[in-house]
XYZ file of N, CA and C in Angstrom:
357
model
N 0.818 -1.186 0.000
C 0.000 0.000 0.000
C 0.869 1.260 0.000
N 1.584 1.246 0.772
C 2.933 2.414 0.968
C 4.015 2.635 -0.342
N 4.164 1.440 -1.148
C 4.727 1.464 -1.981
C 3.718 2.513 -3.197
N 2.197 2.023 -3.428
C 1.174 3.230 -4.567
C 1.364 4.173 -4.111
N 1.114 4.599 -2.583
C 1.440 6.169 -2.655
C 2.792 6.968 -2.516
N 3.452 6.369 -2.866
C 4.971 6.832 -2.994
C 5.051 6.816 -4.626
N 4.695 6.169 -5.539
C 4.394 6.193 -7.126
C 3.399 7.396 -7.326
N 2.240 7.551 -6.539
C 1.094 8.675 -6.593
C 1.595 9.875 -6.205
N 2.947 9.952 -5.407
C 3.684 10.950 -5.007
C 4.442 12.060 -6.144
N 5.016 10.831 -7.235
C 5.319 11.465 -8.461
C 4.543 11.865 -9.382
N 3.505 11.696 -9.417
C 2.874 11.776 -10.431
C 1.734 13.256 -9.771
N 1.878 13.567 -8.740
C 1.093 14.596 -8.077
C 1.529 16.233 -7.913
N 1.284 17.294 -8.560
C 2.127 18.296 -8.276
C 2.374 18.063 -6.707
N 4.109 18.400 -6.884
C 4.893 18.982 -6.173
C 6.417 18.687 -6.064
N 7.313 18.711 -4.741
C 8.769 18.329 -5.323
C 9.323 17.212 -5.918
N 8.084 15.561 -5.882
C 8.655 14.830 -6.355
C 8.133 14.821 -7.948
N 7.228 15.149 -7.676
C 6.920 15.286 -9.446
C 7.935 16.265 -10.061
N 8.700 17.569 -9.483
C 9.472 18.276 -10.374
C 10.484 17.549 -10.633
N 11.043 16.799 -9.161
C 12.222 15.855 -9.479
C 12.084 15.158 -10.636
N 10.701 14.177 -11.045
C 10.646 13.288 -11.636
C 10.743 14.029 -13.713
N 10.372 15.388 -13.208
C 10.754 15.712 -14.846
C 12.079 16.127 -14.908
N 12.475 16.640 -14.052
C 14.185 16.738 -14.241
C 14.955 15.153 -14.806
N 14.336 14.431 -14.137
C 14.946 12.915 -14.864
C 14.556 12.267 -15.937
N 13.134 12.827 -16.381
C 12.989 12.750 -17.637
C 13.542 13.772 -18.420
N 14.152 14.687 -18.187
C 14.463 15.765 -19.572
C 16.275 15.188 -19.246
N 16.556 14.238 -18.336
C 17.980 13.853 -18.562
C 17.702 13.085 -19.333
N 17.059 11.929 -18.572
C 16.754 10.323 -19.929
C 16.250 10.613 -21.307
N 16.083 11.998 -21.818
C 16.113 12.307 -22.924
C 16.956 12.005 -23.534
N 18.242 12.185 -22.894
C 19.357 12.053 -23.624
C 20.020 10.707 -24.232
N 19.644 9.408 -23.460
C 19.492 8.356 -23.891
C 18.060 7.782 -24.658
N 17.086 7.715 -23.977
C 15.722 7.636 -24.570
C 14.964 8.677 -25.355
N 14.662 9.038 -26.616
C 14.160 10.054 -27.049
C 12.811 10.078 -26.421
N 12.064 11.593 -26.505
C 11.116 12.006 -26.287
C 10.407 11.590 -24.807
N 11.200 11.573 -23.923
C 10.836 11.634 -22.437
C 10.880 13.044 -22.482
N 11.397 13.795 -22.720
C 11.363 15.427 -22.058
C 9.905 15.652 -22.698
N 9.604 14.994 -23.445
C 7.590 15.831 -24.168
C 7.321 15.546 -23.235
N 7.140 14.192 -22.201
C 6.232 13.729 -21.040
C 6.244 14.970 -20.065
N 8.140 15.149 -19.995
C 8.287 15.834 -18.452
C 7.307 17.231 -19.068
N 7.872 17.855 -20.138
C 7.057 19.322 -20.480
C 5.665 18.929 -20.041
N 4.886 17.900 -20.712
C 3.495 17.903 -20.449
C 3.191 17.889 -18.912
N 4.317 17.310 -18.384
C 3.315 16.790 -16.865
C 3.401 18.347 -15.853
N 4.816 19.485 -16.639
C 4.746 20.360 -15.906
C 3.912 21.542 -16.469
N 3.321 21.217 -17.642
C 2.278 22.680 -18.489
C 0.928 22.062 -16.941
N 0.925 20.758 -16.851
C -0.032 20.317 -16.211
C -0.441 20.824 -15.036
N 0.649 20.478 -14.083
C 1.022 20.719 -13.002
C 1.311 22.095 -12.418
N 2.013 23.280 -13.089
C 1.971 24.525 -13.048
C 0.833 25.052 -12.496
N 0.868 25.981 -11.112
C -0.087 26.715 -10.916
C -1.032 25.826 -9.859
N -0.875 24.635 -9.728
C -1.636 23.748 -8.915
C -0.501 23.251 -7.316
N 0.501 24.284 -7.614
C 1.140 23.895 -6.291
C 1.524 24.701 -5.033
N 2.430 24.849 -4.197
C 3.249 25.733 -3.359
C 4.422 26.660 -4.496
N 4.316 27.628 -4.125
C 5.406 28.990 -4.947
C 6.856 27.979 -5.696
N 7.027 27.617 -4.685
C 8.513 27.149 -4.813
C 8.477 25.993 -5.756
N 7.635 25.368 -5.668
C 7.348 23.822 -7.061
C 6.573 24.727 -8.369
N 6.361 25.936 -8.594
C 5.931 26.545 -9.282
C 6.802 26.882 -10.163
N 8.038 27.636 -8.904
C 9.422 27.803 -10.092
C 9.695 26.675 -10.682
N 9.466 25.712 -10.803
C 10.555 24.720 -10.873
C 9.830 24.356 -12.228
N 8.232 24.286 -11.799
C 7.897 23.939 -13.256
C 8.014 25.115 -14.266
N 8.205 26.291 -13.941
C 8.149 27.611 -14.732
C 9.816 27.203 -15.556
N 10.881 27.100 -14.577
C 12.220 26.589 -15.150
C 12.111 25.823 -16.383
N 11.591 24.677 -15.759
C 11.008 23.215 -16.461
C 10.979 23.741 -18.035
N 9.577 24.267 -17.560
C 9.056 24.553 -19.180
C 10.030 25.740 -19.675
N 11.062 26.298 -19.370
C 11.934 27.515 -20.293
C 12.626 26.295 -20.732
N 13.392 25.489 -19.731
C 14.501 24.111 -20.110
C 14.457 23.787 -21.488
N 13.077 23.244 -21.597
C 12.610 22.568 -22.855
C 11.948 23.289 -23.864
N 11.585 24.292 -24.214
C 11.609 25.627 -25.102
C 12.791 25.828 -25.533
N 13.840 26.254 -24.288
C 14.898 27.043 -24.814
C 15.725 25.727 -25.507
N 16.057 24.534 -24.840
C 16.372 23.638 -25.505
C 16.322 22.938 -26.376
N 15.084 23.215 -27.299
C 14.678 22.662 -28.066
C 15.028 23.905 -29.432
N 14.501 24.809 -29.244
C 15.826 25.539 -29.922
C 16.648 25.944 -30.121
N 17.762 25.815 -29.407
C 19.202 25.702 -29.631
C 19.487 24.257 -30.509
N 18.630 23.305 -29.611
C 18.601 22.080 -30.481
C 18.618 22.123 -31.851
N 17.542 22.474 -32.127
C 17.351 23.035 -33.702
C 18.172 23.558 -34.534
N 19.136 24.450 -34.338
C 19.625 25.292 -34.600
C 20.759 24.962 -34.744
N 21.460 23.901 -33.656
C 22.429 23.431 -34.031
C 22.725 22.184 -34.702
N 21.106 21.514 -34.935
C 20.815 20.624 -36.303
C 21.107 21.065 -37.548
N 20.554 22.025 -37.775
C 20.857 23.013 -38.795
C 21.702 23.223 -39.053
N 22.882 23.537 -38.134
C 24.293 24.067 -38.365
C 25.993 23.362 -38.300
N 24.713 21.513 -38.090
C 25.310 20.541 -38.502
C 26.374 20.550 -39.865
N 25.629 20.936 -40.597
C 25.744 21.537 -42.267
C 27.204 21.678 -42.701
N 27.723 23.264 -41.745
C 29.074 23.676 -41.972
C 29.582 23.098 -40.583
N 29.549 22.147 -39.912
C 29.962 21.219 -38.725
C 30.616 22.111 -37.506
N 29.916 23.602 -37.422
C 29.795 24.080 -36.054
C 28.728 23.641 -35.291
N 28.160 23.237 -35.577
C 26.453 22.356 -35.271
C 26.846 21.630 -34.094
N 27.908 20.578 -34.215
C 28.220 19.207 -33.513
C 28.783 19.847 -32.179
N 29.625 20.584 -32.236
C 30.097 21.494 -31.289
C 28.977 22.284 -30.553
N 27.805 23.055 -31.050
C 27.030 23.611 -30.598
C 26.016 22.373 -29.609
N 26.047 21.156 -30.236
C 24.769 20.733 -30.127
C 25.558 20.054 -28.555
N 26.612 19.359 -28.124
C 27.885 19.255 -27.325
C 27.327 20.310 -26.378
N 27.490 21.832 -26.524
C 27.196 23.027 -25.747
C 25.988 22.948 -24.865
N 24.938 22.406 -26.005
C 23.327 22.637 -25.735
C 23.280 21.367 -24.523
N 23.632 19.981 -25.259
C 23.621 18.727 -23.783
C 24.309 19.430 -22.627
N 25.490 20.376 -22.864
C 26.070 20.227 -21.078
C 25.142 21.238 -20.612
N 24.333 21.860 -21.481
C 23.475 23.509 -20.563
C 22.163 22.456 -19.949
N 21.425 21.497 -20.923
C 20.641 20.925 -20.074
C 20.899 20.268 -19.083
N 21.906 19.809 -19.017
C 22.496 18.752 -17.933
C 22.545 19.811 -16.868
N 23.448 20.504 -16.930
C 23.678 21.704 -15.352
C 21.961 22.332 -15.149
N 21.476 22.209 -15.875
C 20.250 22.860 -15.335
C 19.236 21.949 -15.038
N 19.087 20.464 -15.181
C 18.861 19.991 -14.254
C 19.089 19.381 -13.342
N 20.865 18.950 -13.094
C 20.885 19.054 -12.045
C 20.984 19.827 -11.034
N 21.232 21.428 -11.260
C 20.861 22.214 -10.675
C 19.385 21.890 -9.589
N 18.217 22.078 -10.291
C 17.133 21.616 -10.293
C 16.659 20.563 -9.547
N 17.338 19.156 -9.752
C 17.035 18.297 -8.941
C 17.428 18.358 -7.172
N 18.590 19.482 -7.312
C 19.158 19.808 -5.544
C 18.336 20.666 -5.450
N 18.168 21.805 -5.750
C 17.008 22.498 -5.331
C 15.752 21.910 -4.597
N 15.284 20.965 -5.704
C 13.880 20.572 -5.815
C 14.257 19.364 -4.342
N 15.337 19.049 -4.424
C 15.905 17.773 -3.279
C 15.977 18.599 -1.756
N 15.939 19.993 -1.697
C 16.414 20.585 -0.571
C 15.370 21.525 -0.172
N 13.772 21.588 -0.964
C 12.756 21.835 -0.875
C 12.466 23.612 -1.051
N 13.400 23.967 -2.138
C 13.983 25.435 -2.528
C 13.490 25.563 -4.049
N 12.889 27.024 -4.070
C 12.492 27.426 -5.298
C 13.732 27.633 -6.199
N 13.380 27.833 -7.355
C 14.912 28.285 -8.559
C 14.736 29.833 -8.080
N 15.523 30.649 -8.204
C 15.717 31.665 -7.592
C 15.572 32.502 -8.747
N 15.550 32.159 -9.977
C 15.055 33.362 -11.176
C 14.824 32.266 -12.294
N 13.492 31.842 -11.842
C 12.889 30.718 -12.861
C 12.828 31.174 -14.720
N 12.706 32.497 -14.469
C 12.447 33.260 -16.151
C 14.618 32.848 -17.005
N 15.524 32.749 -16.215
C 17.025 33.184 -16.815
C 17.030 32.424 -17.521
N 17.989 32.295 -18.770
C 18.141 31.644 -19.543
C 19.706 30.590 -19.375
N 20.213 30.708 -18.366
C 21.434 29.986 -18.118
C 21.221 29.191 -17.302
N 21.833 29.071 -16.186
C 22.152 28.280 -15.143
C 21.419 29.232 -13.617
C-alpha cells in the first residue's frame, strides 16, 4: 500500500513530481522524447502547487523551449559542422540545469530566477 502512494507521489504536483521531470528531460538524452512527457506533466502541473514547485515547473518549461531551440539550430548548423560542437554546448546547458534543479527541488527550494536563460 505504501509502496502506490509513494508512485502517486510522483505523479502529483509537487517536489517529487518536479524531481521526476528533471529525470525525464535527462533520460532524454538516452531515450528520445521523455522530455515531451516531463514538459506535459509540468504545463499540467503549473499553478496547482506551493510557490517554490511553481518555479521549478516555470524553469522546467523555459529548459525545454529554450532547448529545443538551440537544439534546432544546431541541427541546422550541422551543415558547416559548427552544429556538432554547438549541439555538445546545448547537452552540457541541459544537464547543469537539471541538475541544478534536482538539488534544489531535493532541498525543498524554489529556482531563484525561474524566467534566466542559463544556469
Amino acid at each position: 500500500m505504501e509502496q502506490q502512494s509513494d508512485v502517486a507521489g510522483y505523479m502529483e504536483p509537487g517536489g517529487k513530481n518536479a524531481t521526476l521531470i528533471y529525470i525525464l528531460y535527462l533520460a532524454n538524452i538516452i531515450v528520445p522524447f521523455t522530455a515531451i512527457v516531463g514538459v506535459i506533466f509540468a504545463y499540467l502541473n503549473r499553478g496547482q502547487s506551493t510557490a517554490w514547485v511553481d518555479s521549478h515547473y516555470t524553469y522546467q518549461i523555459r529548459t525545454f523551449w529554450i532547448g529545443l531551440l538551440f537544439g534546432i539550430i544546431s541541427g541546422l548548423l550541422t551543415i558547416i559542422l559548427i552544429g556538432f560542437l554547438l549541439i555538445i554546448l546545448v547537452l552540457i546547458w541541459m544537464i547543469v540545469r537539471c541538475i541544478k534543479g534536482i538539488q534544489l527541488a531535493g532541498r525543498g527550494e524554489p529556482i531563484p530566477n525561474p524566467q534566466t536563460w542559463m544556469f
